[in-house]
Short mmCIF file of C-alpha atoms in Angstrom, two decimals:
data_model
loop_
_atom_site.label_atom_id
_atom_site.label_comp_id
_atom_site.label_asym_id
_atom_site.label_seq_id
_atom_site.Cartn_x
_atom_site.Cartn_y
_atom_site.Cartn_z
CA MET S 7 -202.31 46.95 -41.83
CA VAL S 8 -202.02 49.52 -44.61
CA ASN S 9 -201.48 53.12 -43.54
CA TYR S 10 -202.76 55.59 -46.11
CA ASP S 11 -203.12 58.61 -43.83
CA GLY S 12 -200.84 60.66 -46.07
CA LEU S 13 -202.97 60.22 -49.17
CA TYR S 14 -205.21 63.05 -50.25
CA ASN S 15 -208.40 60.97 -50.30
CA LYS S 16 -208.39 58.42 -47.46
CA ASN S 17 -211.94 57.20 -48.07
CA PHE S 18 -211.32 56.53 -51.77
CA TYR S 19 -208.01 54.71 -51.27
CA GLY S 20 -209.22 52.91 -48.17
CA LYS S 21 -211.92 51.31 -50.31
CA LYS S 22 -209.56 50.52 -53.19
CA VAL S 23 -206.89 48.89 -51.03
CA GLY S 24 -209.35 46.22 -49.93
CA GLN S 25 -210.32 45.21 -53.48
CA ASN S 26 -208.90 42.36 -55.51
CA HIS S 27 -207.39 43.89 -58.64
CA LEU S 28 -206.08 40.66 -60.19
CA SER S 29 -207.95 39.79 -63.39
CA GLU S 30 -208.18 36.25 -64.81
CA GLN S 31 -208.64 37.65 -68.32
CA LYS S 32 -206.86 35.62 -71.00
CA LEU S 33 -204.67 37.94 -73.07
CA ARG S 34 -204.68 37.82 -76.84
CA PHE S 35 -203.97 40.25 -79.68
CA LYS S 36 -205.89 41.92 -82.51
CA VAL S 37 -204.86 42.46 -86.11
CA ILE S 38 -206.02 45.89 -87.30
CA GLU S 39 -206.05 46.00 -91.10
CA ASN S 40 -205.46 49.43 -92.68
CA GLY S 41 -205.26 51.01 -89.26
CA THR S 42 -203.78 54.46 -88.66
CA ILE S 43 -201.42 55.34 -85.81
CA LEU S 44 -201.78 58.96 -84.73
CA PRO S 45 -198.94 60.77 -82.97
CA HIS S 46 -199.43 62.65 -79.72
CA LYS S 47 -201.18 66.00 -79.96
CA SER S 48 -202.62 68.27 -77.27
CA ILE S 49 -206.10 69.65 -77.81
CA GLN S 50 -208.38 71.81 -75.69
CA ASN S 51 -210.49 69.15 -73.99
CA TYR S 52 -207.53 66.84 -73.36
CA PRO S 53 -204.53 68.98 -72.38
CA THR S 54 -202.44 65.85 -71.72
CA GLY S 55 -202.82 65.08 -75.40
CA LEU S 56 -204.21 62.42 -77.66
CA GLY S 57 -202.77 59.77 -79.90
CA GLY S 58 -203.30 56.11 -80.65
CA ILE S 59 -204.97 53.97 -83.30
CA LEU S 60 -207.85 54.50 -85.73
CA ASP S 61 -209.29 51.43 -87.43
CA ALA S 62 -209.96 51.27 -91.19
CA ASP S 63 -213.32 53.03 -90.68
CA GLY S 64 -211.81 55.85 -88.64
CA ASN S 65 -213.07 54.57 -85.28
CA TYR S 66 -210.82 55.33 -82.34
CA LEU S 67 -209.56 52.31 -80.39
CA GLU S 68 -209.79 53.44 -76.79
CA GLU S 69 -207.34 50.83 -75.52
CA SER S 70 -204.59 52.40 -77.66
CA PHE S 71 -204.58 55.60 -75.56
CA VAL S 72 -202.56 55.94 -72.35
CA HIS S 73 -205.81 56.08 -70.34
CA HIS S 74 -209.31 54.81 -70.94
CA GLY S 75 -212.40 57.01 -71.01
CA VAL S 76 -211.35 59.06 -74.03
CA THR S 77 -214.29 59.60 -76.37
CA GLU S 78 -212.79 62.28 -78.59
CA ILE S 79 -209.95 62.05 -81.08
CA TYR S 80 -208.43 64.74 -83.21
CA THR S 81 -208.70 64.73 -86.99
CA PRO S 82 -205.19 64.77 -88.47
CA GLU S 83 -204.55 67.88 -90.54
CA GLU S 84 -201.37 66.48 -92.06
CA GLU S 85 -201.39 64.12 -95.00
CA ILE S 86 -201.64 60.52 -93.83
CA ILE S 87 -198.62 58.48 -94.87
CA LEU S 88 -199.43 55.10 -96.42
CA SER S 89 -197.22 52.17 -95.46
CA ASP S 90 -197.38 48.63 -96.81
CA THR S 91 -195.93 47.32 -93.54
CA THR S 92 -197.15 45.22 -90.63
CA VAL S 93 -196.12 46.69 -87.28
CA ILE S 94 -196.63 45.97 -83.60
CA TYR S 95 -198.17 48.73 -81.48
CA PHE S 96 -196.22 49.13 -78.24
CA ASN S 97 -198.15 51.90 -76.49
CA MET S 98 -198.01 55.57 -75.74
CA ILE S 99 -194.93 56.29 -73.62
CA CYS S 100 -195.37 58.95 -70.96
CA HIS S 101 -192.18 59.93 -69.13
CA ILE S 102 -193.75 60.14 -65.70
CA TRP S 103 -192.10 57.24 -63.88
CA GLY S 104 -195.32 55.89 -62.36
CA HIS S 105 -196.84 55.65 -65.84
CA CYS S 106 -193.63 54.02 -67.09
CA LEU S 107 -194.15 51.19 -64.60
CA THR S 108 -197.83 50.74 -65.36
CA ASP S 109 -199.26 52.20 -68.57
CA SER S 110 -196.09 51.99 -70.65
CA LEU S 111 -195.45 48.33 -69.75
CA ARG S 112 -198.96 47.03 -70.29
CA ARG S 113 -198.11 45.25 -73.56
CA VAL S 114 -194.62 43.99 -72.66
CA TRP S 115 -196.03 40.51 -71.94
CA PHE S 116 -196.56 40.08 -75.70
CA PHE S 117 -192.82 40.21 -76.43
CA HIS S 118 -192.24 37.20 -74.17
CA SER S 119 -195.07 35.14 -75.64
CA ASP S 120 -194.59 32.07 -77.81
CA PHE S 121 -196.61 33.50 -80.71
CA TYR S 122 -194.47 36.64 -80.77
CA LYS S 123 -191.28 34.59 -80.87
CA LYS S 124 -192.69 32.29 -83.55
CA TYR S 125 -194.48 34.73 -85.88
CA PHE S 126 -193.76 38.38 -85.07
CA LYS S 127 -190.25 38.77 -83.65
CA ASN S 128 -188.88 40.54 -86.74
CA LEU S 129 -191.68 43.09 -87.13
CA PRO S 130 -191.12 46.82 -86.49
CA ILE S 131 -192.41 48.11 -83.14
CA VAL S 132 -194.15 51.51 -83.15
CA TYR S 133 -194.85 53.66 -80.09
CA VAL S 134 -196.40 57.09 -79.51
CA PRO S 135 -194.10 59.46 -77.58
CA MET S 136 -196.16 61.74 -75.34
CA TRP S 137 -193.49 64.45 -75.05
CA GLN S 138 -190.07 63.11 -75.95
CA GLY S 139 -188.43 60.04 -77.35
CA ILE S 140 -187.31 57.21 -75.09
CA LEU S 141 -185.37 58.60 -72.12
CA PRO S 142 -182.29 56.71 -70.87
CA SER S 143 -184.06 55.51 -67.70
CA PHE S 144 -186.91 53.92 -69.66
CA ALA S 145 -184.48 52.53 -72.26
CA GLU S 146 -182.65 50.79 -69.42
CA LEU S 147 -185.94 49.39 -68.12
CA LEU S 148 -186.76 48.02 -71.58
CA SER S 149 -183.33 46.41 -71.78
CA ILE S 150 -183.90 44.75 -68.41
CA LEU S 151 -187.11 43.34 -69.89
CA GLU S 152 -185.12 42.00 -72.87
CA ILE S 153 -186.58 44.50 -75.34
CA ASP S 154 -184.07 46.37 -77.47
CA PRO S 155 -185.08 50.06 -77.17
CA SER S 156 -183.43 50.82 -80.52
CA ARG S 157 -186.14 48.73 -82.21
CA LEU S 158 -188.92 51.06 -81.08
CA ILE S 159 -189.95 53.54 -83.78
CA PRO S 160 -191.66 56.78 -82.69
CA SER S 161 -194.92 57.79 -84.36
CA THR S 162 -194.34 61.39 -85.46
CA GLN S 163 -196.72 61.58 -88.45
CA PRO S 164 -200.16 59.98 -88.98
CA THR S 165 -199.45 56.71 -90.78
CA ARG S 166 -201.80 54.08 -92.16
CA PHE S 167 -200.25 50.63 -92.02
CA LYS S 168 -201.15 47.45 -93.87
CA GLU S 169 -201.65 45.76 -90.49
CA ILE S 170 -201.20 46.77 -86.86
CA ILE S 171 -200.71 44.02 -84.29
CA LEU S 172 -202.42 45.29 -81.13
CA PRO S 173 -201.68 43.16 -78.04
CA ASP S 174 -204.19 43.17 -75.19
CA GLU S 175 -203.33 45.16 -72.08
CA SER S 176 -202.04 43.36 -69.00
CA PHE S 177 -202.76 46.49 -66.92
CA PHE S 178 -206.05 48.14 -67.77
CA GLU S 179 -209.00 50.23 -66.64
CA THR S 180 -212.71 49.54 -66.75
CA THR S 181 -215.77 51.52 -65.70
CA ASN S 182 -217.88 50.08 -62.88
CA LYS S 183 -221.43 49.98 -64.29
CA GLU S 184 -223.00 50.49 -60.84
CA THR S 185 -220.87 53.36 -59.53
CA GLY S 186 -219.48 54.82 -62.76
CA GLU S 187 -216.00 54.84 -61.21
CA GLN S 188 -212.84 53.84 -63.04
CA GLU S 189 -211.32 50.61 -61.71
CA VAL S 190 -207.82 49.35 -62.45
CA PHE S 191 -206.90 45.68 -62.92
CA PHE S 192 -203.80 43.70 -63.77
CA THR S 193 -203.24 40.15 -65.00
CA LYS S 194 -200.70 37.44 -64.18
CA GLU S 195 -198.77 38.55 -67.27
CA TYR S 196 -198.30 41.98 -65.73
CA GLN S 197 -197.14 40.33 -62.51
CA GLU S 198 -194.61 38.36 -64.55
CA THR S 199 -193.37 41.57 -66.20
CA ILE S 200 -192.76 43.22 -62.83
CA GLN S 201 -191.18 40.04 -61.47
CA ARG S 202 -188.63 40.15 -64.31
CA VAL S 203 -187.57 43.59 -63.08
CA ARG S 204 -187.40 42.36 -59.47
CA ASP S 205 -185.33 39.33 -60.45
CA TYR S 206 -182.89 41.58 -62.31
CA GLY S 207 -182.67 43.91 -59.32
CA GLU S 208 -181.95 41.08 -56.89
CA LYS S 209 -179.33 39.56 -59.19
CA ASN S 210 -177.58 42.88 -59.88
CA PHE S 211 -178.04 44.54 -56.50
CA VAL S 212 -175.34 47.07 -55.59
CA PRO S 213 -175.40 48.38 -51.99
CA LEU S 214 -175.99 52.10 -51.75
CA SER S 215 -173.78 54.53 -49.93
CA GLN S 216 -174.27 54.70 -46.17
CA LYS S 217 -174.95 58.42 -46.53
CA LYS S 218 -178.41 59.59 -45.61
CA PHE S 219 -180.68 61.02 -48.29
CA TYR S 220 -183.13 63.81 -47.44
CA PHE S 221 -186.21 64.59 -49.55
#
């Protein structure tokens, strides 16, 4: 039995808890030619900010934002830097720990895939910092997942790259066509990502102090 009495919307979460959120979607990746990575920027309609990828025609790729449902993107006022480089898009990193465990890890599966190891392992990795760079706690999490945090390059200026490798999301949102509600799903690759963290924790477990902690 799941007790969700303490949640602010019992009816909503009571319905969600009973759903199957595991997706059988097969994950792949896209190659965006002449795509532009935009840094984070707050605007009036989206106070949490915007950032992500524009394709060669200037169309916004919704899956490159930290959340789906964004239909507006800012027009960069700065000069767009041109780069003759192929990069991998990691994601937008938001330093709210819940988002670090979900949204910020949604493309980690790609870095453990055979095609990454065979074809892409030496490419630069670009991410969009929402507020800051990579904090020590998230850097440690990346290291646990066998990703060197020093390889991640922050997007601080709009830059058009020769190619952007955009892995599919292993944790993603869709809109239910009947109800119009946002629904969240994860794939087996996301489960494998989380299991890597669990395995590390079990292997490196250090007992805590016997002191009581009060919150």
